[in-house]
Short mmCIF file of C-alpha atoms and ligand atoms in Angstrom, two decimals:
data_model
loop_
_atom_site.label_atom_id
_atom_site.label_comp_id
_atom_site.label_asym_id
_atom_site.label_seq_id
_atom_site.Cartn_x
_atom_site.Cartn_y
_atom_site.Cartn_z
CA MET A 1 30.60 -22.89 -31.76
CA ALA A 2 29.32 -25.33 -29.50
CA ARG A 3 31.05 -25.76 -26.73
CA ILE A 4 29.54 -29.35 -26.07
CA SER A 5 27.32 -31.12 -28.09
CA ILE A 6 24.70 -33.24 -26.18
CA PHE A 7 23.03 -34.87 -28.73
CA GLY A 8 25.38 -35.02 -31.22
CA MET A 9 22.83 -35.31 -34.30
CA VAL A 10 21.70 -31.91 -34.11
CA GLY A 11 21.88 -30.14 -37.22
CA LEU A 12 22.47 -26.48 -36.89
CA ALA A 13 21.15 -25.67 -40.64
CA ALA A 14 18.20 -26.65 -39.22
CA CYS A 15 17.97 -23.67 -36.82
CA SER A 16 15.67 -20.70 -37.15
CA ALA A 17 18.34 -19.06 -34.78
CA VAL A 18 21.77 -17.87 -36.15
CA LEU A 19 25.19 -18.25 -34.61
CA VAL A 20 27.04 -14.83 -35.05
CA ALA A 21 30.20 -13.46 -34.67
CA GLY A 22 29.74 -9.90 -35.99
CA CYS A 23 29.04 -9.28 -39.53
CA ALA A 24 30.68 -11.33 -42.12
CA ASN A 25 34.07 -9.80 -43.47
CA GLY A 26 33.31 -6.29 -45.43
CA SER A 27 29.82 -6.64 -45.20
CA THR A 28 27.89 -3.60 -43.94
CA ASP A 29 25.48 -3.54 -40.74
CA SER A 30 22.59 -3.31 -43.08
CA GLU A 31 23.53 -6.70 -44.82
CA SER A 32 23.91 -8.18 -41.15
CA ALA A 33 20.48 -7.54 -40.83
CA ALA A 34 19.41 -8.92 -43.48
CA GLN A 35 21.19 -11.89 -42.74
CA SER A 36 19.78 -11.68 -39.13
CA SER A 37 16.53 -11.88 -39.98
CA ALA A 38 17.05 -14.42 -42.98
CA ALA A 39 18.07 -16.55 -40.00
CA SER A 40 20.33 -18.63 -42.51
CA GLN A 41 24.08 -17.59 -41.58
CA THR A 42 27.16 -18.25 -39.49
CA ALA A 43 29.00 -15.07 -40.25
CA THR A 44 32.57 -14.81 -38.18
CA SER A 45 34.51 -11.71 -38.25
CA THR A 46 36.75 -9.70 -35.66
CA ALA A 47 37.50 -6.80 -38.27
CA LYS A 48 37.80 -3.65 -36.35
CA SER A 49 36.53 -0.31 -37.27
CA THR A 50 37.95 2.92 -35.76
CA PRO A 51 36.56 6.50 -36.70
CA ALA A 52 38.59 8.38 -38.94
CA PRO A 53 41.22 10.03 -37.38
CA GLY A 54 40.15 13.45 -35.90
CA GLN A 55 36.32 11.88 -35.58
CA LEU A 56 34.90 10.68 -32.30
CA PRO A 57 33.10 7.51 -32.00
CA ARG A 58 29.34 7.89 -32.63
CA ILE A 59 27.52 6.30 -29.42
CA THR A 60 23.72 6.76 -28.87
CA ILE A 61 22.22 6.74 -25.43
CA LEU A 62 18.71 4.87 -25.02
CA ALA A 63 17.25 5.68 -21.42
CA THR A 64 15.11 3.60 -19.95
CA GLY A 65 14.88 4.70 -16.07
CA GLY A 66 16.41 2.96 -12.96
CA THR A 67 18.15 4.58 -9.93
CA ILE A 68 21.00 6.27 -12.22
CA ALA A 69 17.72 8.36 -13.40
CA GLY A 70 16.40 8.03 -9.69
CA LYS A 71 15.89 11.24 -7.19
CA ALA A 72 15.30 11.44 -3.69
CA ASN A 73 12.06 11.66 -2.54
CA ALA A 74 11.13 13.94 0.47
CA ASN A 75 9.30 11.20 2.53
CA SER A 76 12.01 9.44 3.62
CA ALA A 77 15.82 9.41 4.82
CA VAL A 78 17.00 6.82 2.38
CA GLY A 79 13.99 6.59 -0.16
CA TYR A 80 14.23 7.72 -3.74
CA THR A 81 12.22 7.43 -6.79
CA ALA A 82 13.80 5.73 -9.82
CA GLY A 83 13.02 6.82 -13.50
CA GLU A 84 12.86 10.44 -12.61
CA ALA A 85 15.92 11.93 -14.45
CA THR A 86 16.01 12.22 -18.48
CA ALA A 87 18.70 10.94 -20.81
CA GLN A 88 19.87 14.53 -21.11
CA ASP A 89 20.25 15.09 -17.71
CA LEU A 90 22.17 12.05 -17.25
CA ILE A 91 24.41 13.31 -19.88
CA ASP A 92 24.99 16.38 -18.46
CA ALA A 93 26.14 15.06 -15.16
CA VAL A 94 29.40 13.77 -16.77
CA PRO A 95 31.87 16.57 -17.23
CA GLY A 96 33.84 16.02 -20.48
CA ILE A 97 32.05 12.94 -21.99
CA ASP A 98 31.57 15.03 -25.08
CA LYS A 99 35.39 14.50 -25.37
CA ILE A 100 35.07 10.69 -25.42
CA ALA A 101 32.43 10.46 -28.28
CA LYS A 102 29.78 11.77 -30.40
CA LEU A 103 26.86 11.35 -28.29
CA ASP A 104 23.02 11.18 -29.08
CA ALA A 105 20.39 10.53 -26.83
CA GLU A 106 16.49 8.74 -26.94
CA GLN A 107 14.38 8.50 -24.21
CA ILE A 108 13.01 4.78 -24.37
CA ALA A 109 11.11 4.60 -20.87
CA ASN A 110 11.79 5.75 -17.41
CA ILE A 111 10.50 3.15 -15.28
CA GLY A 112 12.25 1.29 -12.45
CA SER A 113 13.52 -1.83 -13.90
CA GLN A 114 11.36 -3.95 -11.79
CA ASP A 115 8.67 -3.18 -13.97
CA MET A 116 10.83 -3.96 -17.52
CA ASN A 117 8.94 -5.64 -19.61
CA ASP A 118 8.45 -7.56 -23.11
CA GLU A 119 7.18 -4.58 -24.69
CA VAL A 120 10.05 -2.26 -23.62
CA TRP A 121 12.52 -5.03 -24.55
CA LEU A 122 11.12 -5.29 -28.26
CA THR A 123 11.07 -1.68 -28.63
CA LEU A 124 14.78 -1.49 -27.38
CA ALA A 125 15.76 -4.15 -29.54
CA ASN A 126 14.24 -2.96 -32.96
CA ARG A 127 15.65 0.50 -32.29
CA ILE A 128 19.06 -0.81 -31.49
CA ASN A 129 18.88 -2.83 -34.76
CA GLN A 130 17.85 0.08 -36.76
CA ILE A 131 20.34 2.00 -35.49
CA PHE A 132 22.92 -0.34 -36.67
CA ALA A 133 21.48 -1.08 -39.84
CA ASP A 134 21.16 2.59 -40.64
CA ASP A 135 25.11 3.23 -39.44
CA LYS A 136 23.66 5.71 -37.03
CA ALA A 137 26.18 4.84 -34.49
CA ASP A 138 29.35 3.38 -33.70
CA GLY A 139 27.76 1.85 -30.70
CA VAL A 140 24.91 2.14 -28.33
CA VAL A 141 24.58 2.95 -24.52
CA VAL A 142 21.50 1.54 -22.54
CA THR A 143 20.94 3.11 -19.15
CA HIS A 144 18.83 0.82 -17.16
CA GLY A 145 17.85 -0.21 -13.65
CA THR A 146 20.17 -2.57 -11.95
CA ASP A 147 17.35 -5.27 -10.58
CA THR A 148 16.72 -6.62 -14.30
CA ILE A 149 19.66 -5.35 -15.86
CA GLU A 150 21.01 -8.59 -16.60
CA GLU A 151 18.20 -9.94 -18.02
CA THR A 152 17.66 -7.14 -20.63
CA ALA A 153 21.17 -7.62 -21.35
CA PHE A 154 20.95 -11.47 -21.95
CA PHE A 155 17.43 -10.67 -24.55
CA LEU A 156 19.72 -7.80 -26.25
CA ASP A 157 22.57 -10.30 -26.50
CA HIS A 158 20.21 -12.48 -28.41
CA VAL A 159 18.38 -10.46 -30.77
CA VAL A 160 21.08 -7.78 -32.03
CA ALA A 161 23.33 -9.70 -34.39
CA SER A 162 25.71 -6.59 -35.03
CA PRO A 163 29.33 -6.79 -34.16
CA LYS A 164 28.93 -3.16 -33.01
CA PRO A 165 28.86 -2.90 -29.20
CA VAL A 166 25.88 -2.62 -26.84
CA VAL A 167 26.85 -1.65 -23.22
CA LEU A 168 24.05 -1.70 -20.13
CA VAL A 169 24.74 0.74 -17.62
CA GLY A 170 23.11 1.67 -14.31
CA SER A 171 23.73 2.82 -10.95
CA MET A 172 23.41 1.96 -7.27
CA ARG A 173 22.72 5.45 -5.98
CA PRO A 174 20.26 7.66 -7.13
CA SER A 175 21.10 10.80 -9.47
CA THR A 176 20.70 13.03 -6.00
CA ALA A 177 22.46 10.37 -3.71
CA LEU A 178 26.08 11.67 -1.78
CA SER A 179 28.76 10.00 -4.05
CA ALA A 180 26.28 9.25 -6.70
CA ASP A 181 27.99 6.50 -9.13
CA GLY A 182 25.74 6.68 -11.96
CA PRO A 183 28.07 9.80 -13.53
CA ALA A 184 31.13 7.45 -13.46
CA ASN A 185 29.37 4.47 -14.72
CA LEU A 186 27.80 6.24 -17.40
CA ARG A 187 31.25 7.97 -18.36
CA SER A 188 32.89 3.82 -18.51
CA ALA A 189 30.26 2.84 -20.42
CA VAL A 190 30.64 5.51 -23.02
CA GLN A 191 34.52 4.60 -23.03
CA VAL A 192 33.59 0.87 -23.68
CA ALA A 193 31.07 1.43 -26.34
CA ALA A 194 33.31 3.97 -28.04
CA ASP A 195 36.35 1.53 -27.79
CA ALA A 196 37.28 -0.48 -31.19
CA ASP A 197 38.01 -3.34 -28.82
CA ALA A 198 34.49 -3.35 -27.83
CA ARG A 199 33.62 -4.88 -31.10
CA ASP A 200 32.48 -8.64 -32.00
CA ARG A 201 31.33 -8.94 -28.01
CA GLY A 202 27.89 -8.84 -28.00
CA THR A 203 26.18 -6.91 -25.40
CA MET A 204 27.74 -5.74 -22.35
CA VAL A 205 26.92 -4.68 -18.74
CA VAL A 206 29.40 -1.86 -17.17
CA LEU A 207 29.33 -0.73 -13.26
CA ASN A 208 31.87 0.11 -11.01
CA ASP A 209 34.90 -0.06 -13.36
CA THR A 210 34.15 -3.65 -14.41
CA ILE A 211 32.87 -4.58 -17.76
CA HIS A 212 30.93 -8.03 -17.92
CA GLY A 213 29.45 -10.35 -20.41
CA ALA A 214 25.83 -10.32 -20.58
CA LYS A 215 25.59 -14.02 -20.54
CA ASP A 216 27.13 -14.52 -16.89
CA VAL A 217 26.63 -11.37 -14.97
CA THR A 218 24.64 -11.26 -12.01
CA LYS A 219 23.69 -8.87 -9.36
CA THR A 220 24.81 -10.18 -5.63
CA ASN A 221 24.08 -7.58 -3.28
CA THR A 222 20.89 -5.70 -2.46
CA THR A 223 22.68 -2.09 -2.23
CA SER A 224 26.61 -2.34 -2.37
CA VAL A 225 28.05 -0.49 -5.55
CA GLN A 226 30.33 -3.61 -5.99
CA THR A 227 27.12 -6.09 -6.67
CA PHE A 228 27.93 -7.17 -10.31
CA VAL A 229 29.93 -10.28 -10.98
CA SER A 230 30.39 -13.31 -13.69
CA PRO A 231 30.48 -16.00 -11.37
CA ASN A 232 31.49 -18.66 -13.61
CA THR A 233 33.81 -16.56 -16.34
CA GLY A 234 34.66 -13.66 -14.43
CA PRO A 235 34.69 -9.98 -16.01
CA LEU A 236 35.39 -9.35 -19.29
CA GLY A 237 37.69 -6.44 -18.63
CA HIS A 238 37.96 -3.58 -16.95
CA VAL A 239 37.78 0.84 -17.42
CA ASP A 240 39.74 3.49 -15.71
CA ALA A 241 39.66 7.10 -16.84
CA ALA A 242 42.58 6.18 -19.06
CA ALA A 243 41.36 3.19 -20.82
CA VAL A 244 39.42 0.22 -21.74
CA THR A 245 41.46 -3.10 -20.87
CA PHE A 246 39.86 -6.76 -21.98
CA ALA A 247 41.37 -9.21 -20.68
CA GLU A 248 41.17 -11.38 -23.92
CA PRO A 249 40.30 -10.70 -27.38
CA ALA A 250 37.04 -10.80 -28.72
CA SER A 251 35.83 -14.21 -28.82
CA ALA A 252 35.87 -16.58 -32.26
CA HIS A 253 33.11 -18.57 -30.95
CA PRO A 254 29.95 -17.45 -32.73
CA ARG A 255 26.97 -15.64 -30.71
CA LEU A 256 23.42 -17.53 -30.89
CA THR A 257 21.21 -14.59 -32.29
CA PHE A 258 17.25 -14.93 -33.06
CA PRO A 259 14.91 -12.66 -35.35
CA VAL A 260 13.47 -10.28 -32.81
CA PRO A 261 10.07 -11.57 -31.67
CA GLY A 262 7.32 -9.86 -33.64
CA LYS A 263 4.72 -9.07 -30.72
CA SER A 264 4.66 -8.78 -26.91
CA PRO A 265 4.08 -10.48 -24.47
CA LEU A 266 6.58 -13.20 -25.30
CA PRO A 267 5.66 -16.99 -24.65
CA GLN A 268 4.30 -17.42 -21.28
CA VAL A 269 7.15 -18.90 -18.93
CA ALA A 270 7.25 -19.47 -15.43
CA ILE A 271 9.94 -19.92 -12.86
CA VAL A 272 9.22 -22.30 -10.25
CA TYR A 273 11.88 -21.91 -7.07
CA SER A 274 12.64 -25.07 -5.16
CA HIS A 275 12.71 -24.95 -1.42
CA ALA A 276 12.45 -27.39 1.41
CA GLY A 277 9.07 -29.23 2.04
CA MET A 278 7.86 -28.23 -1.32
CA ASP A 279 4.94 -30.08 -3.49
CA ALA A 280 3.63 -29.64 -6.82
CA THR A 281 1.61 -26.48 -6.27
CA GLN A 282 3.41 -24.22 -8.30
CA VAL A 283 4.05 -26.28 -11.01
CA ASN A 284 0.23 -26.91 -11.20
CA ASP A 285 -0.42 -23.03 -10.93
CA ALA A 286 1.85 -22.62 -13.74
CA LEU A 287 0.49 -24.82 -16.26
CA GLY A 288 -3.25 -23.41 -14.78
CA HIS A 289 -2.19 -19.91 -15.96
CA GLY A 290 -0.96 -21.27 -19.25
CA ALA A 291 2.73 -21.59 -19.13
CA GLN A 292 4.55 -23.19 -22.40
CA GLY A 293 7.46 -23.38 -20.62
CA ILE A 294 9.01 -23.66 -16.85
CA VAL A 295 12.14 -23.22 -15.53
CA LEU A 296 13.31 -24.83 -12.51
CA ALA A 297 15.46 -23.11 -10.11
CA GLY A 298 16.00 -26.25 -8.43
CA VAL A 299 18.37 -26.86 -5.17
CA GLY A 300 21.74 -27.77 -5.65
CA ASP A 301 22.43 -29.25 -8.97
CA GLY A 302 19.06 -28.63 -10.29
CA ASN A 303 17.24 -30.78 -8.25
CA THR A 304 13.91 -30.82 -6.74
CA ALA A 305 11.57 -32.96 -4.24
CA LYS A 306 9.93 -35.91 -5.68
CA PRO A 307 6.26 -34.47 -6.30
CA VAL A 308 7.70 -31.97 -8.12
CA VAL A 309 9.81 -33.92 -10.31
CA ALA A 310 6.57 -35.95 -11.13
CA ALA A 311 4.72 -32.93 -11.90
CA LEU A 312 7.61 -31.42 -14.04
CA SER A 313 7.88 -34.91 -16.01
CA ALA A 314 4.19 -34.95 -16.60
CA ALA A 315 4.32 -31.73 -18.06
CA ALA A 316 7.26 -32.22 -20.23
CA GLY A 317 5.33 -35.47 -21.52
CA LYS A 318 2.37 -32.62 -22.47
CA GLY A 319 4.81 -30.77 -24.70
CA VAL A 320 5.64 -28.15 -21.87
CA LEU A 321 9.59 -27.14 -22.24
CA VAL A 322 10.78 -27.67 -18.74
CA ILE A 323 14.43 -26.29 -18.07
CA ARG A 324 16.59 -27.55 -14.98
CA SER A 325 18.36 -24.54 -13.43
CA SER A 326 19.47 -23.86 -9.79
CA ARG A 327 18.98 -21.39 -7.39
CA VAL A 328 22.50 -21.62 -6.22
CA GLY A 329 23.79 -18.69 -8.30
CA SER A 330 27.38 -20.50 -9.87
CA GLY A 331 28.13 -23.53 -11.59
CA SER A 332 26.76 -25.59 -14.14
CA VAL A 333 23.71 -27.97 -14.02
CA VAL A 334 24.73 -31.22 -15.19
CA ARG A 335 22.52 -32.92 -17.54
CA ASN A 336 21.60 -36.51 -16.53
CA ALA A 337 23.17 -36.39 -13.34
CA GLU A 338 21.35 -35.81 -10.13
CA LEU A 339 18.12 -36.24 -12.12
CA ASN A 340 17.81 -38.11 -15.50
CA ASP A 341 16.87 -35.34 -18.21
CA ASP A 342 16.40 -38.10 -20.76
CA GLU A 343 14.18 -39.99 -18.52
CA LEU A 344 12.21 -37.14 -17.46
CA GLY A 345 11.77 -35.12 -20.65
CA THR A 346 13.56 -32.17 -19.33
CA ILE A 347 16.33 -29.62 -20.41
CA SER A 348 19.27 -28.68 -18.59
CA ALA A 349 19.75 -25.24 -18.30
CA LEU A 350 23.58 -25.73 -18.12
CA ASP A 351 25.28 -22.49 -16.59
CA LEU A 352 22.21 -19.63 -17.14
CA ASN A 353 20.54 -18.49 -13.85
CA PRO A 354 17.23 -19.24 -14.07
CA ALA A 355 16.27 -15.58 -15.04
CA LYS A 356 18.29 -16.14 -18.21
CA ALA A 357 17.18 -19.52 -18.76
CA ARG A 358 13.41 -18.08 -18.46
CA ILE A 359 14.40 -15.85 -21.56
CA LEU A 360 16.53 -18.10 -23.73
CA THR A 361 13.29 -20.45 -23.47
CA GLN A 362 10.61 -17.77 -24.48
CA LEU A 363 13.13 -16.54 -27.40
CA LEU A 364 12.59 -20.57 -28.52
CA LEU A 365 9.26 -20.56 -28.00
CA ALA A 366 9.00 -17.28 -30.05
CA ASN A 367 10.65 -18.96 -32.74
CA GLY A 368 8.95 -22.67 -32.85
CA ILE A 369 11.84 -24.28 -31.68
CA THR A 370 10.79 -27.30 -29.32
CA ASP A 371 12.27 -29.88 -30.14
CA LYS A 372 14.14 -31.11 -27.28
CA ALA A 373 17.36 -31.96 -28.69
CA LYS A 374 17.39 -28.53 -30.66
CA VAL A 375 16.62 -26.64 -27.44
CA GLN A 376 19.21 -28.65 -25.23
CA GLN A 377 21.88 -27.68 -28.26
CA ASP A 378 20.78 -24.12 -27.80
CA PHE A 379 21.01 -23.97 -24.44
CA ALA A 380 24.75 -25.15 -25.04
CA ASP A 381 25.82 -22.82 -27.88
CA CYS A 382 24.11 -19.78 -26.24
N1 LIG B 401 14.83 -0.85 -8.40
C1 LIG B 401 15.98 0.00 -9.31
C2 LIG B 401 15.67 -0.61 -10.59
O1 LIG B 401 16.28 -1.73 -10.96
C3 LIG B 401 17.23 -0.63 -8.52
C4 LIG B 401 18.57 0.20 -9.63
O2 LIG B 401 18.60 0.67 -10.48
O3 LIG B 401 19.56 0.16 -8.79
O4 LIG B 401 15.23 0.37 -11.62
#
């Protein structure tokens, strides 16, 4: 359910996006997938499914690389190469993981997440939807580099409509490090994905014993194992060797989901980073390179220098989606506060950081959603 309705008159029936809180009662995942592609249903269910007694939950691990799959390299004392170990290597490093779940593993990619891209996103999204539609798993764990894990989590959260959990996991230290954190994190991620209470929570990120929701989670430290926080909402819960604990029951609020875009690259959306002494160069460069959308990583409450405001407003007038986010790292950009969005033709990203605002804008553009009132409403609903 929308937390706010900025334009009041937005009709959800006209959406090509869907608000989903898992499958409708009693429906199968195949039915759910069909509903998703028909893009016409609002489903609400918190029904839990637990494996039959004596049966372990089935979890599929999709590996994409990152430091969790990294190995020390010989060239430096602190250096390592991300994306070297395979999915099976990662599983083999966690004693007893086979007692938590029945595991399958697939290698989707083996890259550092600084190189994550639309093609891998589409492959992941389609594979996860297929696994759930075919009822091949009760949950999916994606191993991933930490640099862009929050972006992939956000993307998947909005293109996987199943009530089954998707859990992204990474590590801050490579697999060959002293006190490597990958094995413990992977165990935690499998525990969460295998937990019946993880249903209807969308995509999550699990590191350092903490469970975060895809919307709010963000990386805040370059090297510390305690780097991920959810600055606006706090974490969803915690996990230790004995238990998975969620702070609240799964939300009754439906999640905004879209059909997986048919092709990569996704529509071009640039992020323009605001700073003192700024002119319109970045905006003009983005437009010159064909940006269909621009996200302002604004100062403070989504603000920027006068020449940039003028250039952004002119772009909005020509049909470019212009989204005001903030470089600050927490809080919500308030519509029509420091800048008047109604007059400028801009959209407030509300509590989405610039990287996530960019992804939502790409999904909206990929689904032909450009009406400003509808775009603003979807930022409120996501
Ligand atoms: N550069 C690495 C990556 O994102 C860092 C990490 O995984 O922690 O793949």
